[in-house]
Coordinates of C-alpha atoms in Angstrom, one line a residue:
X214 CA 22.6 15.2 27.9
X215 CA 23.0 14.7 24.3
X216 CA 21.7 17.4 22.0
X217 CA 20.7 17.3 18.5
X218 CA 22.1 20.1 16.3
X219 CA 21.2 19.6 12.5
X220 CA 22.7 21.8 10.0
X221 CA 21.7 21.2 6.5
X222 CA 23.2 22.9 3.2
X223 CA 21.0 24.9 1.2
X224 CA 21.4 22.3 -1.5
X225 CA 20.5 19.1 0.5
X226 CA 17.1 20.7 1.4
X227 CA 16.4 21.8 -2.2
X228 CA 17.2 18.4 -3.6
X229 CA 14.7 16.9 -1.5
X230 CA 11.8 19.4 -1.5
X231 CA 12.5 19.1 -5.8
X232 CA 12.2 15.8 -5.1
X233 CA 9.0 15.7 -2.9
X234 CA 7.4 17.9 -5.3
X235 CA 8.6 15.8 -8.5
X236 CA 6.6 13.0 -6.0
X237 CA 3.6 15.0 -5.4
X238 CA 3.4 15.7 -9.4
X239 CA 3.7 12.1 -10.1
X240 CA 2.0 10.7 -7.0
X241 CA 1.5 7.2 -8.3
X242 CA -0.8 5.1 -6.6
X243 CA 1.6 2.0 -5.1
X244 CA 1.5 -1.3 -6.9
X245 CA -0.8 -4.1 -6.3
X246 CA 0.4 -4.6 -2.9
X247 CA -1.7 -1.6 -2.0
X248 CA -4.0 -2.6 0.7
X249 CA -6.2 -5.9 -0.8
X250 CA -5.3 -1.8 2.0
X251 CA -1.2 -4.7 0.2
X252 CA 1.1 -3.1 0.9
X253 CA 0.0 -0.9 3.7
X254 CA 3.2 -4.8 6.4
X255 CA -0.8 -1.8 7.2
X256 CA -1.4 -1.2 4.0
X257 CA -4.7 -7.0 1.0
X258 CA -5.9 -1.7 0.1
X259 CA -3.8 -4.5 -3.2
X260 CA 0.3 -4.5 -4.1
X261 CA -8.7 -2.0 -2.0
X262 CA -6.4 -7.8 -4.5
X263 CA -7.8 -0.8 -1.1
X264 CA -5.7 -0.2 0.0
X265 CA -7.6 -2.5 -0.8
X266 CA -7.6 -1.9 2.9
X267 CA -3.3 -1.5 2.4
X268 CA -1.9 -4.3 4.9
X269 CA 1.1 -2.1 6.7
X270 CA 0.7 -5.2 8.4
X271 CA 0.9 -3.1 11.1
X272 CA 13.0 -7.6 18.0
X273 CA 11.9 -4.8 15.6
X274 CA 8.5 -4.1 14.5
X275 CA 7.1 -2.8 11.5
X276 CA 4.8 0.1 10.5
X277 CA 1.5 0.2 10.1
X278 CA 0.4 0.6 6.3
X279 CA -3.4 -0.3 6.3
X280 CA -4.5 1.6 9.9
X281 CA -2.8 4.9 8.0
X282 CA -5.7 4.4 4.8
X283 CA -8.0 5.7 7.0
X284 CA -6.4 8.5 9.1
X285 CA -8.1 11.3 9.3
X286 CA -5.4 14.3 8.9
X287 CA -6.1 17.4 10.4
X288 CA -5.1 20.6 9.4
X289 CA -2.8 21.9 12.5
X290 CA -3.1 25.2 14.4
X291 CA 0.8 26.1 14.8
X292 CA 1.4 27.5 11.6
X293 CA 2.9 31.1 12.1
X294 CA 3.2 30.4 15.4
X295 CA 5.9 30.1 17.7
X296 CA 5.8 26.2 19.0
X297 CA 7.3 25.5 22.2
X298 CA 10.9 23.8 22.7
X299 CA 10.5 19.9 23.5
X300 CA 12.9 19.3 26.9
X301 CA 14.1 15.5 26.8
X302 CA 16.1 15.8 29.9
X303 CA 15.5 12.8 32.2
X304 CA 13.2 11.2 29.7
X305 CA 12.8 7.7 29.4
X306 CA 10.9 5.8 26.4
X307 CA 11.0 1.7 26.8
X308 CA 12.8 0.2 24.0
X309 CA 9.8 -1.4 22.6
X310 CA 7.6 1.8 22.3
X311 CA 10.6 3.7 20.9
X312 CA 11.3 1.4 18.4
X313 CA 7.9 1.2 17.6
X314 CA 7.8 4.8 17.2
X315 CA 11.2 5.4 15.1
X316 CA 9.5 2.6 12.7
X317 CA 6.2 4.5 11.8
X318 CA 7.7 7.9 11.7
X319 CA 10.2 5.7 8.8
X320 CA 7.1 4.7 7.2
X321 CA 5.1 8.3 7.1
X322 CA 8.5 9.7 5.4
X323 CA 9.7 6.6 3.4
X324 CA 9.9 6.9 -0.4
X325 CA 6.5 4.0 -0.8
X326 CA 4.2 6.3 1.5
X327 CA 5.7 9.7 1.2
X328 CA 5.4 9.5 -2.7
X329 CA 1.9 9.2 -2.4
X330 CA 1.1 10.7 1.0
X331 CA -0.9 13.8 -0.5
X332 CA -1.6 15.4 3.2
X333 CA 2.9 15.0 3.9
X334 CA 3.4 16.5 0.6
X335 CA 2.0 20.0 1.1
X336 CA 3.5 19.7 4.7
X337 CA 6.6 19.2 3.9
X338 CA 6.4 22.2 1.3
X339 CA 5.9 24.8 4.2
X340 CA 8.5 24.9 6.2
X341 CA 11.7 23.6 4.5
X342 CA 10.5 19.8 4.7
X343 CA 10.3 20.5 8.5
X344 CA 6.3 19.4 10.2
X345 CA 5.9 20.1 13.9
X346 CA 5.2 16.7 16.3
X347 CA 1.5 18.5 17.2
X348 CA 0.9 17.8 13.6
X349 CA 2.5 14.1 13.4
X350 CA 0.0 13.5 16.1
X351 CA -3.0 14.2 14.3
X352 CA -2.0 10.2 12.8
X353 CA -3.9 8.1 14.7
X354 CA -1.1 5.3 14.5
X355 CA 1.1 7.1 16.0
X356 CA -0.6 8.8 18.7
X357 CA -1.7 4.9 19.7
X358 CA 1.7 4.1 19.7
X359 CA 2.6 7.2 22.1
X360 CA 1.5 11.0 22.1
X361 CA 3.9 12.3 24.5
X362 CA 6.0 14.4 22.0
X363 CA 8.8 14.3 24.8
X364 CA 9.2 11.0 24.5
X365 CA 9.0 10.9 20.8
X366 CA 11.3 13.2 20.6
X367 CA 13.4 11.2 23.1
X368 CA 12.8 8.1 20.8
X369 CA 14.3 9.8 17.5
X370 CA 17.4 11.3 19.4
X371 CA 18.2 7.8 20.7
X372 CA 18.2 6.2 17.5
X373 CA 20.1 5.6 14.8
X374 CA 17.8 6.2 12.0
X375 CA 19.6 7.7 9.3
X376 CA 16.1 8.9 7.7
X377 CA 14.5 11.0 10.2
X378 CA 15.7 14.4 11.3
X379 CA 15.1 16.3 14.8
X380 CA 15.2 19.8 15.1
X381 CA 17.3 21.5 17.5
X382 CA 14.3 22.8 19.6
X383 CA 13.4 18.7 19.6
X384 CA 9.5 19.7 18.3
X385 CA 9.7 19.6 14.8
X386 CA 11.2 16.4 12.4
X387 CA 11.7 15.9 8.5
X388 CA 13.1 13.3 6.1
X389 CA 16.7 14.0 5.7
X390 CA 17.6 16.0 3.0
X391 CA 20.8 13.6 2.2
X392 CA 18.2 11.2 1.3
X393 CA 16.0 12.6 -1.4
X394 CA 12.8 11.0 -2.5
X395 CA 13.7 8.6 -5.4
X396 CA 11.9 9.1 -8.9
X397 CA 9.1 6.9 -9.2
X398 CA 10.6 5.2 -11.9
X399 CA 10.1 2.2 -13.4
X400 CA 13.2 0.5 -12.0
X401 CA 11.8 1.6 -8.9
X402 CA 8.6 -0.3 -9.2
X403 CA 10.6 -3.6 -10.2
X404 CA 13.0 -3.2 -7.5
X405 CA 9.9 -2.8 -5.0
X406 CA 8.0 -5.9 -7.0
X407 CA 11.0 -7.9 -6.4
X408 CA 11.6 -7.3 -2.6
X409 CA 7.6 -8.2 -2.3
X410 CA 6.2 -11.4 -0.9
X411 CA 3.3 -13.4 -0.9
X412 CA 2.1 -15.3 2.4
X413 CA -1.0 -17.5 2.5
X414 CA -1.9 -19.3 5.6
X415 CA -2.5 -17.2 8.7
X416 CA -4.6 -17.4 11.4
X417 CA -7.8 -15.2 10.3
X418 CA -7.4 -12.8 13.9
X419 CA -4.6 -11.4 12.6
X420 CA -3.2 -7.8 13.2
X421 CA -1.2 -5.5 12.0
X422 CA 0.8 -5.6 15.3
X423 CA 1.0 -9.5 15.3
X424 CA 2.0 -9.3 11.6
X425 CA 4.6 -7.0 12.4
X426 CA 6.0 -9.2 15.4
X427 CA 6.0 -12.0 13.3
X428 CA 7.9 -11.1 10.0
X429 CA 10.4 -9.1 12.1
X430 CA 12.3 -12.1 12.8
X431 CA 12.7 -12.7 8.9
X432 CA 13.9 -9.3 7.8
X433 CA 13.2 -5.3 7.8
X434 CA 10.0 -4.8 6.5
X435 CA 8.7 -1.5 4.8
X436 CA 5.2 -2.5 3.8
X437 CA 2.9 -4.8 4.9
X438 CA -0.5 -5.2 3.8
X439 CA -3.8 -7.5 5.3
X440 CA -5.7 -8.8 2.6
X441 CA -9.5 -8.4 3.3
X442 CA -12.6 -9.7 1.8
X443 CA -15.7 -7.3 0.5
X444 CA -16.9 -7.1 4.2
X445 CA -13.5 -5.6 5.3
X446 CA -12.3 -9.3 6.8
X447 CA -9.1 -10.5 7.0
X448 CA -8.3 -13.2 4.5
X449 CA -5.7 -15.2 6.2
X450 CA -2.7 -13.6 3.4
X451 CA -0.3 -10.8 3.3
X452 CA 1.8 -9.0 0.8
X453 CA 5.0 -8.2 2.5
X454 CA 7.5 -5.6 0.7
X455 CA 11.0 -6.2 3.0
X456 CA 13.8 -3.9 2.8
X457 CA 16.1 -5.9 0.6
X458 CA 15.4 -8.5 -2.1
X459 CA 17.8 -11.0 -0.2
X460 CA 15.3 -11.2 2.9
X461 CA 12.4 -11.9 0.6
X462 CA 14.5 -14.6 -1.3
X463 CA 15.3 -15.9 1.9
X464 CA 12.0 -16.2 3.1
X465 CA 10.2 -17.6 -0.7
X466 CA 12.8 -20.2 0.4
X467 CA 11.3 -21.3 3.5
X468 CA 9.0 -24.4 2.9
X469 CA 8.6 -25.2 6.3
X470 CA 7.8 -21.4 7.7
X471 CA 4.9 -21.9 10.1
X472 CA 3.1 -19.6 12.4
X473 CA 3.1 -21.4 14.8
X474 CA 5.0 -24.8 15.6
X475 CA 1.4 -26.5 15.9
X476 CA 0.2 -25.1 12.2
X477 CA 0.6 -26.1 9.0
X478 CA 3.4 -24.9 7.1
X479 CA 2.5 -21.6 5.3
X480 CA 2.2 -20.6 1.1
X481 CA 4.7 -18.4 0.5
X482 CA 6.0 -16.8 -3.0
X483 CA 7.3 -13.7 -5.0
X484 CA 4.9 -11.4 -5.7
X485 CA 5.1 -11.7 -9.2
X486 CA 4.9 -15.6 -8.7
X487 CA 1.4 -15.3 -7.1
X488 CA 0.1 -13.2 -9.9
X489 CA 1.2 -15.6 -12.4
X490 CA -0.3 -18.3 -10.4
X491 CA -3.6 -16.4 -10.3
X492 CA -3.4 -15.9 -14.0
X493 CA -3.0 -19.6 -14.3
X494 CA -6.2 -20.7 -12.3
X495 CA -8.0 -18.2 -14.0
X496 CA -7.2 -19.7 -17.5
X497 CA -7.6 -22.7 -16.4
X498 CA -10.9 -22.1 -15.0
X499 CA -12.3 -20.3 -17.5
X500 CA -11.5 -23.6 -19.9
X501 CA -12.7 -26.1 -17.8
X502 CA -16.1 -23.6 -17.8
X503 CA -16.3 -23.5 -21.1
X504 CA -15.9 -27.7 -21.6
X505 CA -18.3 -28.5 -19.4
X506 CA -20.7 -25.8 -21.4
X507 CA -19.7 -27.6 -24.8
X508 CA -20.0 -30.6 -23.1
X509 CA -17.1 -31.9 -25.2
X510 CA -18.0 -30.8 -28.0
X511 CA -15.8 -28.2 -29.4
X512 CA -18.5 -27.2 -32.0
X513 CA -20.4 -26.4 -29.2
X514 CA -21.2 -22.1 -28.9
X515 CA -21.4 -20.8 -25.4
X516 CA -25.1 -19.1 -25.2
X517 CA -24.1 -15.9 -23.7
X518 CA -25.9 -12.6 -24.4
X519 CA -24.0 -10.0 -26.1
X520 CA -25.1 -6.9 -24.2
X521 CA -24.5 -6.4 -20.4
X522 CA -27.1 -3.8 -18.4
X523 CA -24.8 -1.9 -16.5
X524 CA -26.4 -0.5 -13.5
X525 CA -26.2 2.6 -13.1
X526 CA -23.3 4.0 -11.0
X527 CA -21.8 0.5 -10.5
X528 CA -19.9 -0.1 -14.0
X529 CA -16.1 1.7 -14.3
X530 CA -14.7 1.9 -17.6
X531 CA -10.6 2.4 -17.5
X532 CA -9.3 3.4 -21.2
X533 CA -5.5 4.1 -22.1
X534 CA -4.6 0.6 -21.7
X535 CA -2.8 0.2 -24.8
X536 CA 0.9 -1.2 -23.8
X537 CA 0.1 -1.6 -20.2
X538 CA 1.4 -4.4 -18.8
X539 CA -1.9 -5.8 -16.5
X540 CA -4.0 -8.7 -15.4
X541 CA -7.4 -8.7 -14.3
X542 CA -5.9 -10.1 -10.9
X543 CA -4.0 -6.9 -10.5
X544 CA -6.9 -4.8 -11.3
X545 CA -8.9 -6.7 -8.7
X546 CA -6.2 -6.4 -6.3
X547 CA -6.0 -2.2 -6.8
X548 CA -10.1 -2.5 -5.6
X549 CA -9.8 -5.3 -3.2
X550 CA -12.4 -4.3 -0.4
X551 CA -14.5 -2.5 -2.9
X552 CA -17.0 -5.2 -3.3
X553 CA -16.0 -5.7 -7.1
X554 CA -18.2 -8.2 -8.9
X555 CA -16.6 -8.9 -11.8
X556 CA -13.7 -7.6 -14.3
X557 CA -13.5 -8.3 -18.2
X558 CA -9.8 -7.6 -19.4
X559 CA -8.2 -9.5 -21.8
X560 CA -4.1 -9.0 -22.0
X561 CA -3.6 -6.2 -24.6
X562 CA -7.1 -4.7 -24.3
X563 CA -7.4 -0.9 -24.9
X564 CA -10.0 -0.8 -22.3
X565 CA -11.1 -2.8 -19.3
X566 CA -14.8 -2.8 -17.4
X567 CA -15.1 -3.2 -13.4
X568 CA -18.5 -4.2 -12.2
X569 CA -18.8 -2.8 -8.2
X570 CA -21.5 -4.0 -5.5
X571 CA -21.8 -0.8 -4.3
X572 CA -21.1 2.5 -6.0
X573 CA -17.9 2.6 -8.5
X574 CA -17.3 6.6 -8.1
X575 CA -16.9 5.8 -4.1
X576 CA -14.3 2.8 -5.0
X577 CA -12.5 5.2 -7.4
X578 CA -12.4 7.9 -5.4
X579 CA -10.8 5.6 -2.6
X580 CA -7.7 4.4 -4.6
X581 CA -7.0 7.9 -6.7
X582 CA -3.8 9.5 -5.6
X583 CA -3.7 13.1 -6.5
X584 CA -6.9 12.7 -8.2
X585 CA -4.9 10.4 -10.5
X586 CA -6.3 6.5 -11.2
X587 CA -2.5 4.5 -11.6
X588 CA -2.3 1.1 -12.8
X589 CA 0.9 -0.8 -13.6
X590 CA 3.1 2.4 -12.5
X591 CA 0.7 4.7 -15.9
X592 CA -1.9 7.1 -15.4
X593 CA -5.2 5.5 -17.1
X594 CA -8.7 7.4 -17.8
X595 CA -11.6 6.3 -16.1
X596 CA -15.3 6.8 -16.6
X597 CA -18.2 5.9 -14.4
X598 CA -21.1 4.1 -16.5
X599 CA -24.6 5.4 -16.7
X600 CA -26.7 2.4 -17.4
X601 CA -26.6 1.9 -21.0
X602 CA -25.9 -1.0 -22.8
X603 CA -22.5 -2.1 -24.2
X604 CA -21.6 -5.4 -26.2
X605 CA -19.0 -7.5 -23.4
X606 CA -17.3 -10.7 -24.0
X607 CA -19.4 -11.8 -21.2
X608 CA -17.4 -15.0 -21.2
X609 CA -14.1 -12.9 -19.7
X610 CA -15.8 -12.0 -16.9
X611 CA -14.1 -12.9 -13.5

């Protein structure tokens, strides 16, 4: 029997809980892959267009990023006292489930959800990065995946992750301390928009597990995210964020990638080639709008009021954005499954209005991180609107 002995240096650990606390100061709500619930392969809570709901698209499969958007994480019980040692002697985990395992546990400490993970934060600040399986449990992914800790523990020590730790008493992991949490820089958030892909096409029963089976056989994946509609339904596209930019290269590449040999060849691109895309159609719509107002006449005005009545509640203001570099497509993406209604932004606009279905304190509420509102990698101000009027350039609205 093979036992796991783990002995740290006093530095290693500090690196990482600076780090992890660097994280938790920043804790930057992940790009537009985020969940139209993105980004979580869970994870279109876009990068929630929530997380909007984030599509983790939830061999080797691939973690769940949008099932994790609405864990509930309980406070556990075990603090100050002593846990019992997990005994993995004549255990036996089939290599599906364990690999299955070993990839969410990746995903829980990996620098795209640990960084913003508020509940993993503070855990990981109590006991020298260290959090007890009992409390791993209380994720509802996981536990569907398997709640025997034995075998989870049996998992871990039979793999070769180089990113999760178990404890000699084989009840407690943590992220490896020789791996510290990167800086959510902005090379980061290039590297990550450069290794993320855009797939349009699938069949609209879609789950996170099928999404996982199927992308495995294209390249690790660390985020995949569903893309759902207002009603929380699945739009038939994913945003995919692989491990290395060669495996999303490789796979933009692939005109011919189908779902299955019957179906017609899926739309892929690059991330950033779908947003400029978007941008496109937009422009483009927007002027074939306003031509068929003018009705070819380009001394024709548009009749459109100057005032909007906001309802009251339903209207977010964002401020700050003076040198942030955004779309109203991104924006849309951050809320996607929020029920927005419209957004008027203009490309260098100081400011930027969000018209929700339902309440816009509720859809801010559900993308903060850290009680922070992030857009484009920069904190921005928000403001809910009370029902007054404000002169729009209604003819922005999308």
């Amino acid at each position: 029997q093979r036992r796991v002995a783990i002995t740290v240096g006093t530095t290693n650990t500090s690196n990482l809980l600076s780090s992890v606390m660097t994280a938790a100061s920043e804790n930057e709500v992940p790009n537009t892959m985020k969940t139209e619930t993105e980004a979580p392969l869970k994870t279109e809570a876009e990068p929630t267009e929530k997380t909007e709901s984030t599509m983790k698209t939830e061999t080797e499969p691939t973690i769940n990023t949008e099932a994790e958007k609405t864990e509930t994480k309980v406070e556990t019980t075990d603090k100050g006292t002593k846990l019992e040692a997990v005994s993995t002697e004549g255990v036996e985990v089939e290599s599906h489930v364990a690999a299955k395992i070993v990839k969410q546990l990746e995903y829980y400490f990996g620098d795209r959800n640990l960084r913003q993970d508020r509940f993993l934060l503070r855990e990981v600040t109590l006991d020298n990065g260290w959090i007890s399986l009992d409390t791993m449990l209380n994720f509802k992914r996981l536990a569907s995946i398997c709640s025997d800790k034995a075998k989870i523990a049996k998992a871990i020590e039979s793999s070769n992750t180089s990113l999760i730790v178990l404890n000699e008493e084989k009840n407690k992991i943590r992220r490896n301390p020789d791996r510290p949490l990167p800086k959510n820089s902005d090379e980061e958030k290039l590297a990550s928009n450069l290794k993320t892909v855009y797939v349009k096409g699938l069949p609209l029963d879609l789950n996170i597990d099928k999404a996982e089976e199927f992308f495995a056989a294209h390249g690790k994946t660390c985020y995949i995210k569903l893309r759902k509609d207002g009603s929380s339904q699945f739009k038939g596209s994913v945003f995919i964020e692989f491990e290395t930019q060669a495996d999303a290269d490789k796979i933009v590449l692939n005109k011919e990638l189908k779902y299955t040999p019957e179906s017609e060849p899926l739309i892929v691109m690059s991330r950033n080639d779908y947003f400029k895309s978007k941008s496109m159609n937009v422009k483009q719509e927007k002027n074939t709008k306003r031509e068929e107002q003018m009705g070819g006449n380009a001394e024709v005005k548009l009749d459109v009021p100057e005032t909007v009545e906001f309802e009251k509640g339903k209207v977010l203001k964002i401020t700050g954005l003076a040198g942030v570099e955004t779309t109203r497509e991104e924006m849309k993406t951050v809320f996607e499954g929020n029920g927005v209604s419209w957004v008027t932004f203009n490309k260098g606009d100081p400011e930027a209005f969000i018209r929700f279905d339902g309440s816009a304190q509720e859809a801010l509420d559900k993308v903060k991180s850290d009680e922070k509102f992030m857009l484009s990698g920069k904190e921005a101000s928000t403001v809910v609107l009370e029902g007054k009027k404000k002169k729009v350039p209604t003819a922005t609205l999308r």
